Tab-separated table of C-alpha atoms in Angstrom:
chain	number	residue	atom	x	y	z
D	1	ILE	CA	25.390	-80.981	-69.558
D	2	ASP	CA	28.341	-80.629	-66.563
D	3	ILE	CA	28.275	-81.068	-62.880
D	4	VAL	CA	27.271	-77.460	-61.619
D	5	GLU	CA	23.949	-77.478	-64.671
D	6	ILE	CA	23.129	-80.883	-62.966
D	7	LYS	CA	22.943	-79.514	-58.869
D	8	LYS	CA	21.357	-76.288	-59.912
D	9	LEU	CA	18.558	-78.217	-61.624
D	10	ARG	CA	18.747	-81.092	-58.855
D	11	TYR	CA	17.986	-77.817	-56.664
D	12	GLU	CA	15.186	-76.472	-58.741
D	13	ILE	CA	13.066	-79.102	-59.057
D	14	ALA	CA	13.542	-79.553	-55.155
D	15	ASP	CA	12.371	-76.311	-54.743
D	16	ASN	CA	9.194	-76.604	-56.625
D	17	TYR	CA	8.343	-80.327	-55.406
D	18	LEU	CA	8.318	-78.146	-51.549
D	19	LYS	CA	6.488	-74.538	-52.906
D	20	ASN	CA	4.227	-76.422	-55.391
D	21	VAL	CA	3.520	-80.248	-54.979
D	22	ILE	CA	3.947	-80.905	-51.186
D	23	ASP	CA	0.241	-80.672	-49.898
D	24	TYR	CA	-0.794	-82.022	-46.293
D	25	LYS	CA	-2.205	-85.596	-45.932
D	26	PRO	CA	-5.926	-85.498	-47.019
D	27	ASN	CA	-8.679	-83.408	-44.122
D	28	ALA	CA	-5.513	-83.077	-42.195
D	29	GLU	CA	-6.165	-79.584	-42.372
D	30	LYS	CA	-9.320	-80.618	-40.746
D	31	VAL	CA	-8.117	-81.822	-37.577
D	32	ILE	CA	-5.424	-79.301	-37.223
D	33	LYS	CA	-8.326	-76.429	-37.271
D	34	TYR	CA	-10.226	-78.729	-34.776
D	35	LEU	CA	-7.827	-79.337	-32.743
D	36	LYS	CA	-7.112	-75.225	-32.145
D	37	GLU	CA	-10.311	-74.079	-32.360
D	38	LYS	CA	-10.968	-76.306	-28.928
D	39	GLY	CA	-7.861	-74.805	-27.664
D	40	PHE	CA	-5.461	-77.093	-27.885
D	41	ILE	CA	-1.564	-76.791	-28.243
D	42	LEU	CA	-0.683	-77.586	-31.696
D	43	VAL	CA	3.421	-78.585	-32.044
D	44	ILE	CA	5.482	-79.469	-35.159
D	45	ALA	CA	8.277	-81.688	-34.278
D	46	SER	CA	10.019	-83.005	-37.613
D	47	THR	CA	13.138	-84.700	-38.628
D	48	THR	CA	12.389	-82.292	-41.722
D	49	ASN	CA	15.780	-79.520	-42.512
D	50	ASP	CA	14.610	-75.802	-41.275
D	51	HIS	CA	15.053	-74.644	-44.935
D	52	THR	CA	12.396	-77.514	-45.849
D	53	ILE	CA	10.185	-76.211	-42.803
D	54	GLU	CA	10.646	-72.404	-44.408
D	55	HIS	CA	9.292	-73.281	-47.424
D	56	TYR	CA	6.160	-74.294	-45.551
D	57	LYS	CA	5.610	-71.744	-43.892
D	58	ASN	CA	6.293	-69.232	-46.332
D	59	ASP	CA	5.992	-70.373	-49.881
D	60	ASN	CA	4.129	-73.404	-50.130
D	61	GLN	CA	0.598	-72.251	-50.784
D	62	ASN	CA	-0.617	-75.720	-50.572
D	63	ILE	CA	-0.207	-75.571	-47.141
D	64	ILE	CA	-0.746	-70.861	-46.456
D	65	SER	CA	-3.809	-71.961	-47.622
D	66	LYS	CA	-5.445	-74.725	-45.824
D	67	ALA	CA	-3.910	-74.208	-42.713
D	68	ASN	CA	-0.977	-71.694	-41.876
D	69	LEU	CA	1.590	-73.506	-39.904
D	70	GLU	CA	2.446	-70.107	-38.106
D	71	ASP	CA	-1.302	-69.614	-37.090
D	72	MET	CA	-1.769	-73.267	-36.132
D	73	PHE	CA	1.555	-73.998	-34.475
D	74	SER	CA	2.544	-72.963	-31.259
D	75	LEU	CA	5.843	-74.375	-31.861
D	76	ILE	CA	7.733	-75.751	-34.276
D	77	TYR	CA	10.454	-77.341	-34.294
D	78	SER	CA	12.656	-79.081	-36.962
D	79	LYS	CA	15.954	-80.871	-36.961
D	80	GLY	CA	18.470	-77.713	-36.385
D	81	ALA	CA	16.910	-77.749	-32.691
D	82	VAL	CA	18.234	-80.781	-31.225
D	83	LYS	CA	21.165	-82.990	-31.392
D	84	GLU	CA	19.627	-86.485	-31.483
D	85	LEU	CA	17.053	-86.852	-34.179
D	86	LYS	CA	14.663	-88.892	-33.427
D	87	PRO	CA	13.941	-92.235	-32.491
D	88	ASN	CA	15.917	-90.171	-29.372
D	89	PRO	CA	12.782	-88.881	-27.679
D	90	GLU	CA	15.258	-85.281	-27.309
D	91	ILE	CA	13.049	-83.032	-29.284
D	92	HIS	CA	10.252	-83.618	-27.233
D	93	TYR	CA	11.975	-83.183	-23.706
D	94	LYS	CA	12.237	-79.840	-25.640
D	95	ILE	CA	8.603	-79.249	-26.404
D	96	LEU	CA	7.338	-80.510	-22.593
D	97	LYS	CA	9.658	-78.410	-21.331
D	98	GLU	CA	9.215	-75.210	-22.944
D	99	LEU	CA	5.493	-75.888	-22.467
D	100	ASN	CA	5.385	-76.677	-18.819
D	101	VAL	CA	3.598	-80.091	-19.853
D	102	ARG	CA	3.592	-83.680	-18.985
D	103	PRO	CA	4.212	-86.512	-20.827
D	104	GLU	CA	0.415	-87.745	-19.977
D	105	GLU	CA	-0.838	-84.726	-21.126
D	106	CYS	CA	0.082	-84.989	-24.249
D	107	LEU	CA	-0.481	-86.902	-28.042
D	108	ILE	CA	2.036	-87.487	-30.708
D	109	ILE	CA	0.613	-87.818	-34.426
D	110	GLU	CA	3.061	-90.023	-36.452
D	111	ASP	CA	3.556	-91.761	-39.326
D	112	SER	CA	6.710	-93.694	-39.295
D	113	LEU	CA	8.703	-96.008	-37.357
D	114	ILE	CA	11.278	-93.868	-35.838
D	115	GLY	CA	8.879	-91.424	-34.783
D	116	VAL	CA	6.623	-93.971	-33.111
D	117	GLU	CA	9.495	-94.442	-31.612
D	118	ALA	CA	10.526	-91.367	-29.830
D	119	ALA	CA	7.270	-90.939	-28.869
D	120	ASN	CA	7.590	-93.282	-27.038
D	121	ASN	CA	11.699	-92.978	-25.578
D	122	ALA	CA	10.002	-89.538	-23.881
D	123	GLY	CA	6.888	-91.824	-22.670
D	124	ILE	CA	4.144	-89.788	-24.205
D	125	GLU	CA	1.321	-91.677	-26.175
D	126	VAL	CA	1.186	-91.771	-30.074
D	127	ALA	CA	-1.392	-91.829	-32.711
D	128	VAL	CA	0.208	-93.001	-36.106
D	129	MET	CA	-1.272	-92.242	-39.035
D	130	TYR	CA	-1.444	-94.473	-42.129
D	131	ASP	CA	1.237	-93.406	-44.530
D	132	LYS	CA	2.377	-96.347	-47.233
D	133	TYR	CA	5.711	-95.119	-47.340
D	134	SER	CA	6.052	-96.835	-43.795
D	135	ASP	CA	4.221	-100.017	-44.744
D	136	CYS	CA	7.584	-102.063	-44.638
D	137	ASN	CA	7.300	-101.659	-40.730
D	138	ARG	CA	3.219	-102.082	-40.062
D	139	GLU	CA	3.481	-104.353	-37.902
D	140	GLU	CA	6.260	-102.668	-35.306
D	141	ILE	CA	4.815	-99.918	-35.640
D	142	ASN	CA	1.418	-100.936	-35.105
D	143	ASN	CA	2.129	-102.498	-31.690
D	144	PHE	CA	4.150	-99.524	-30.493
D	145	ALA	CA	1.295	-97.283	-30.994
D	146	GLN	CA	-1.956	-96.496	-28.779
D	147	TYR	CA	-4.042	-95.523	-31.527
D	148	LYS	CA	-4.232	-96.359	-35.005
D	149	PHE	CA	-6.140	-94.029	-37.624
D	150	LYS	CA	-5.984	-95.066	-41.970
D	151	ASP	CA	-6.339	-91.282	-42.558
D	152	PHE	CA	-7.569	-87.882	-40.758
D	153	GLU	CA	-10.951	-87.902	-41.717
D	154	GLU	CA	-11.434	-91.415	-39.447
D	155	MET	CA	-9.153	-89.572	-36.838
D	156	LEU	CA	-11.146	-86.274	-36.871
D	157	ASN	CA	-14.737	-88.456	-36.098
D	158	TYR	CA	-12.893	-90.303	-33.456
D	159	VAL	CA	-11.500	-87.095	-32.092
D	160	LYS	CA	-14.875	-85.405	-31.588
D	161	LYS	CA	-16.508	-88.446	-30.520
D	162	GLU	CA	-14.161	-88.389	-27.527
D	163	LEU	CA	-14.557	-84.843	-27.247
D	164	GLU	CA	-18.150	-85.408	-26.742
D	165	LYS	CA	-18.079	-87.426	-23.810
D	166	LYS	CA	-16.001	-85.406	-22.136
């Protein structure tokens, strides 16, 4: 097997993963749908490349069938939308400007240290969603976050209680 075949196989495996394996974290789509129903403006600000986001929007039936990105999110920005990546807050500044909102009107949901740092650098409150891949930075992530959730079900229950108070 030569290098060309190896590269071809690698891209086939990656494409299959993006189209057929990747899925929302458990109950994430319930939070997305609930917030959308309540009139919140939802945005994706990801360091994922544009090609991957296109797979999620157009090819990934796990995502499309649960909460189609284009139906649920007003803006979807991937790393091609900005010059500087997280923890630089450029992507958040771009969103604030485009939506004409202030940082205090927003909440960012993150699962990584660079994401939490970007939110803080933009002056926007952040809720951290537990992700085992970020355990090596757990203490630092938790120190920077205003809200901490072990999963989306816990977050949904919290959000429902908070909105009922208003």
